[in-house]
Short mmCIF file of C-alpha atoms in Angstrom, two decimals:
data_model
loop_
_atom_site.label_atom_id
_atom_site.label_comp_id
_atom_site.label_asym_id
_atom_site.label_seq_id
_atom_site.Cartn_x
_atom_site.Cartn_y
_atom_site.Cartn_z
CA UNK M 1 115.68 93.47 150.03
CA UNK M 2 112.09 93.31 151.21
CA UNK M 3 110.51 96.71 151.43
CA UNK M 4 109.44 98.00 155.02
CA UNK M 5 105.66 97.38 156.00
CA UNK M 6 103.35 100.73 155.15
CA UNK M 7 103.24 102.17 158.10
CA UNK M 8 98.89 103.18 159.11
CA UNK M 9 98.52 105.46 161.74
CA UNK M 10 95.26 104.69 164.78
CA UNK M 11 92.13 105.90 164.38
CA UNK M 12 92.57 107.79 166.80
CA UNK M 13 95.12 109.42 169.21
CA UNK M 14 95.73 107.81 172.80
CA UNK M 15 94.64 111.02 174.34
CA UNK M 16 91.33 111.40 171.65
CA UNK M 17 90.88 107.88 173.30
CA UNK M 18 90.99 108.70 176.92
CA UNK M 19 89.07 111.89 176.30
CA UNK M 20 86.08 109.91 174.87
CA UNK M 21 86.47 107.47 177.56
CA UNK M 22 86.17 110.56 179.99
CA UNK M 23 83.15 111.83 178.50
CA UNK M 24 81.27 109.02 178.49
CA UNK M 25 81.99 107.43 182.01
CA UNK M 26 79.65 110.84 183.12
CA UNK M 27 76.24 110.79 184.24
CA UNK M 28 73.61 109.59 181.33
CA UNK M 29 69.84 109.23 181.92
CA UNK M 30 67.11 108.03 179.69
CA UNK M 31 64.66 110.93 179.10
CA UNK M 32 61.70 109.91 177.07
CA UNK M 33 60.53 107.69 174.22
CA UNK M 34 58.55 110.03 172.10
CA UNK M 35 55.60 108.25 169.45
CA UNK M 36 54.92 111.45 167.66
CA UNK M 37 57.57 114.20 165.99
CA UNK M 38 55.88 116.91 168.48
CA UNK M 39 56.66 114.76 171.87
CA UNK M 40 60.44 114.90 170.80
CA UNK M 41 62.62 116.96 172.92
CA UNK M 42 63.79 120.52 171.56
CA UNK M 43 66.70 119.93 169.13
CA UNK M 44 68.98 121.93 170.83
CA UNK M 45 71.40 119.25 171.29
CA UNK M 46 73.54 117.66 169.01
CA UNK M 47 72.48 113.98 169.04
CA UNK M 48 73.75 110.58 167.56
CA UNK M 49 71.15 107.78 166.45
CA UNK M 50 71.07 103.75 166.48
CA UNK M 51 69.38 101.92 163.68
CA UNK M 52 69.80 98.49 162.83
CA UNK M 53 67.38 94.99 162.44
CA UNK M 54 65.84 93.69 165.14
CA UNK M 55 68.40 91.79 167.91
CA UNK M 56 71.39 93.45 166.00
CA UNK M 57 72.66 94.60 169.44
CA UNK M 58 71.11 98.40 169.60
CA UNK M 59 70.80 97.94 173.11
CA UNK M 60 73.58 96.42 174.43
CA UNK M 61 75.92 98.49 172.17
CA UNK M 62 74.14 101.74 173.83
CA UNK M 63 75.05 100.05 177.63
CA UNK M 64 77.95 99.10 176.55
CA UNK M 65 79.11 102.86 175.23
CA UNK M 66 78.05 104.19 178.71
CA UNK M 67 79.41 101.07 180.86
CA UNK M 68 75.98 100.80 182.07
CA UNK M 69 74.04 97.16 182.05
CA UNK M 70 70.27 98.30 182.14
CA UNK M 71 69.85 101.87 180.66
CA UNK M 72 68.53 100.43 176.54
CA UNK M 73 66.45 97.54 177.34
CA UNK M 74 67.13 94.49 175.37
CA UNK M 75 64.67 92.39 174.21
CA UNK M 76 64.23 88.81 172.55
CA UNK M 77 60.88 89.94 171.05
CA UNK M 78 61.92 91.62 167.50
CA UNK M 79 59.90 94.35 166.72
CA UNK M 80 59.63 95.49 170.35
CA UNK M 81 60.83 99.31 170.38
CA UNK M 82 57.80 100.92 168.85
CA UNK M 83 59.34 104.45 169.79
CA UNK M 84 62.40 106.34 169.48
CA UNK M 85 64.14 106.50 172.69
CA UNK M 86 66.45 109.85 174.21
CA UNK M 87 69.11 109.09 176.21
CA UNK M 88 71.16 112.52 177.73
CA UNK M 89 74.83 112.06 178.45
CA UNK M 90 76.73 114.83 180.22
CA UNK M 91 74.00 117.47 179.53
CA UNK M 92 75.86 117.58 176.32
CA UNK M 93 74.74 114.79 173.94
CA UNK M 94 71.74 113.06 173.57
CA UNK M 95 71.75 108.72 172.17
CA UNK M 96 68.98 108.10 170.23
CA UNK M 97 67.44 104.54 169.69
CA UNK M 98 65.23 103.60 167.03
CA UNK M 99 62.94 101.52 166.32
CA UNK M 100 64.49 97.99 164.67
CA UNK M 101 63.76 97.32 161.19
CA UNK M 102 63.21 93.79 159.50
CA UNK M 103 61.20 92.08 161.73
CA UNK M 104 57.96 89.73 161.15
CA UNK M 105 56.56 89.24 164.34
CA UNK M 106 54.13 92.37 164.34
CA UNK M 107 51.43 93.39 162.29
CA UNK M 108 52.13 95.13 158.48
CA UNK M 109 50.21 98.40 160.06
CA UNK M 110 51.88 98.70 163.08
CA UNK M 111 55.33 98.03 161.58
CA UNK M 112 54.79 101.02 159.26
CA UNK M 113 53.78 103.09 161.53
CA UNK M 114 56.75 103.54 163.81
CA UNK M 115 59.42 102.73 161.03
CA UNK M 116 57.60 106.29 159.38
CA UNK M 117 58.33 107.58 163.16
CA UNK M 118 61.94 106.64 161.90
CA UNK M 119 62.01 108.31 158.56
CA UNK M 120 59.88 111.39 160.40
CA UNK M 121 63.21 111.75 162.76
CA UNK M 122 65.38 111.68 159.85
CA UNK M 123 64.12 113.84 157.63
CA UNK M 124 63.40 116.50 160.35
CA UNK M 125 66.03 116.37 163.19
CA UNK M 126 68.11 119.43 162.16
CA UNK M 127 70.47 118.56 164.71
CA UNK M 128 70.97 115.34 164.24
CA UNK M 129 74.85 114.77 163.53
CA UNK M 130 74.82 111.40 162.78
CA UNK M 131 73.41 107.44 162.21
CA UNK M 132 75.34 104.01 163.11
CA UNK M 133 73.49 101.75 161.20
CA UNK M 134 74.54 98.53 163.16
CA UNK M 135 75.03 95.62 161.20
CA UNK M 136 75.98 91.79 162.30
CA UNK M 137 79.18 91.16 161.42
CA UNK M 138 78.10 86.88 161.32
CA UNK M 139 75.72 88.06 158.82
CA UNK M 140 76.96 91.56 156.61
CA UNK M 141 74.84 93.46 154.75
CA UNK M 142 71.29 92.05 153.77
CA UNK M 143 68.69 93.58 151.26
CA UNK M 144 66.92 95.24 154.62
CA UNK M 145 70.05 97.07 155.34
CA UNK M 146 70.24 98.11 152.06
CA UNK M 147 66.50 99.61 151.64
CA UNK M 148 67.48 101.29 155.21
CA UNK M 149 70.18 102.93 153.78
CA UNK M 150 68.57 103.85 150.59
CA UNK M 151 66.61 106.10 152.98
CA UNK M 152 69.17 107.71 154.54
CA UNK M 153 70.45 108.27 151.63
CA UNK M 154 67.67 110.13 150.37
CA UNK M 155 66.99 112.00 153.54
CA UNK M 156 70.65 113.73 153.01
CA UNK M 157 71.68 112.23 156.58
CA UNK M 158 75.38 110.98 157.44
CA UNK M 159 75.95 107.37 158.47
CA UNK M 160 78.65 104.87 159.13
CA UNK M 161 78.06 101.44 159.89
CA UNK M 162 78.83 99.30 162.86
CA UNK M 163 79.74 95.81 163.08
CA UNK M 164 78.35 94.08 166.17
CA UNK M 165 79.32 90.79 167.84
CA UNK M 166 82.36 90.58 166.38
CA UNK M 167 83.49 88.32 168.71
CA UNK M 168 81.28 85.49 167.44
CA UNK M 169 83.89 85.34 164.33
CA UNK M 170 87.10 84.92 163.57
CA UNK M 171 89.44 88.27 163.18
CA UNK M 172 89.88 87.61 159.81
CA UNK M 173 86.09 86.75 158.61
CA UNK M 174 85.68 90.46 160.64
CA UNK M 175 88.28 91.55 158.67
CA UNK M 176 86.24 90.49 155.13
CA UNK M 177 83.44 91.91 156.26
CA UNK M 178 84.81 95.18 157.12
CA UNK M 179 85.94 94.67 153.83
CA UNK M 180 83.27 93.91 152.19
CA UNK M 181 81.17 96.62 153.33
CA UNK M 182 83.47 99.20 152.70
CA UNK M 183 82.84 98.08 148.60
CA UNK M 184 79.21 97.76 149.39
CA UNK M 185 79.21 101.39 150.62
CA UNK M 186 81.78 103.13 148.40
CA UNK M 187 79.44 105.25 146.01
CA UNK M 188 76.75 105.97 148.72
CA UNK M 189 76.34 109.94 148.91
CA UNK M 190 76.02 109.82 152.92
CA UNK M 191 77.98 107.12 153.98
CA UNK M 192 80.76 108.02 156.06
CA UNK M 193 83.82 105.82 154.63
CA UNK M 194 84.94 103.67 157.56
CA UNK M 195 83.29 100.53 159.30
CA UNK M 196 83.66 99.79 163.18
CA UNK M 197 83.96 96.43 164.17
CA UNK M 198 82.42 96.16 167.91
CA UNK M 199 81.18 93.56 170.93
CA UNK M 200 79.68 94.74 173.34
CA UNK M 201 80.33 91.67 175.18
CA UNK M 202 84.02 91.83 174.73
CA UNK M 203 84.64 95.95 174.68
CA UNK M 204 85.51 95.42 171.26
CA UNK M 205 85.83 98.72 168.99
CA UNK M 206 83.64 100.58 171.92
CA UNK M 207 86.79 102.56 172.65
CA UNK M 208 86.87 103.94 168.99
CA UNK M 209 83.16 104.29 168.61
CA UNK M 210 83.34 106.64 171.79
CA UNK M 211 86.01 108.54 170.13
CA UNK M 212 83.95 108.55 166.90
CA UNK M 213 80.98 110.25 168.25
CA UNK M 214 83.14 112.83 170.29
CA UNK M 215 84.85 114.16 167.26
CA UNK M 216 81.59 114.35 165.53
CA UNK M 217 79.71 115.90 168.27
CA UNK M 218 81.46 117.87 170.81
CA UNK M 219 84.87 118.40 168.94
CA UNK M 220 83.70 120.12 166.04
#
């Protein structure tokens, strides 16, 4: 007699689901894009960041989380977003994009200088909750991502990695690289244990990412 499948419960609930959905379909607005720690706004709301290489999808993941086409600006120039953006959703949360990592098209100097405006944040953003370190799922994890997480690590800050453009491979390549990166991850002291797989272009996993950051941020 063949045993009965193990049964895993979602993520999340339907209604933690349509209460993420909810919170993000409200008004967001870009606020700033600060160059120095002292231009920042006030950290006296929780906020979420985006890190990732160059052309992982920072952008369109952010427009995609808010169903908006145009708030992140996407570029095909890596290296482009020389300052950390602030996003407000719902008076309540604030997105925060950083500046992409791995890139080769600017100068030594000037890619030092805002991927220390990264580390800065990260070391001193008290109420910073959490990092999605985005990672393409075509590619997994590459020694970049790894030195980026070595800082995080070090800096004490929780993060949990994102697969984008899933939907350029097939379910079960995303599934091996979900995989994959769980193992990769395992002993890391700030890595939250579970990987999203997401498209922007498709919807996929934004549903669950939504939920994600509510719990995080406004649930707790």
């Amino acid at each position: 007699m063949s045993e009965d499948p193990i049964f895993t419960p979602p993520l999340f609930t339907e209604e933690e689901i349509e209460t993420a959905r909810v919170f993000f379909a409200q008004p967001v607005s870009f606020i700033m894009g600060a160059v120095r720690m002292d231009a920042m706004p006030a950290p006296d709301l929780p906020e979420v960041a985006f890190a990732g290489r160059s052309n992982v999808g920072k952008s369109s993941l952010i427009n995609g989380l808010v169903n908006q086409k145009y708030l992140a600006r996407a570029s095909n120039e890596p290296g482009r977003t020389r300052e950390i953006n602030f996003f407000l959703l719902a008076e309540k949360l604030r997105l925060v994009d950083l500046p992409g990592y791995g890139f080769a098209r600017v100068s030594r100097s000037i890619a030092d200088k805002f991927q220390d405006l990264g580390r800065a944040y990260l070391r001193g953003r008290a109420n910073l909750k959490r990092v999605y370190v985005l990672i393409d799922a075509r590619h997994g994890l590459k020694t970049v991502d790894l030195e980026a997480l070595d800082a995080l690590d070090e800096a004490a800050v929780s993060y949990q990695i994102v697969l984008t453009k899933a939907d350029k491979i097939k379910p079960a390549e995303v599934d091996k690289v979900v995989a994959d990166t769980l193992k990769a991850i395992a002993k890391r002291p700030a890595a939250f244990p579970r990987v999203l797989a997401t498209s922007s272009e498709k919807g996929l996993g934004l549903p669950e990412l939504r939920a994600e950051i509510v719990r995080v941020c406004i649930d707790e």
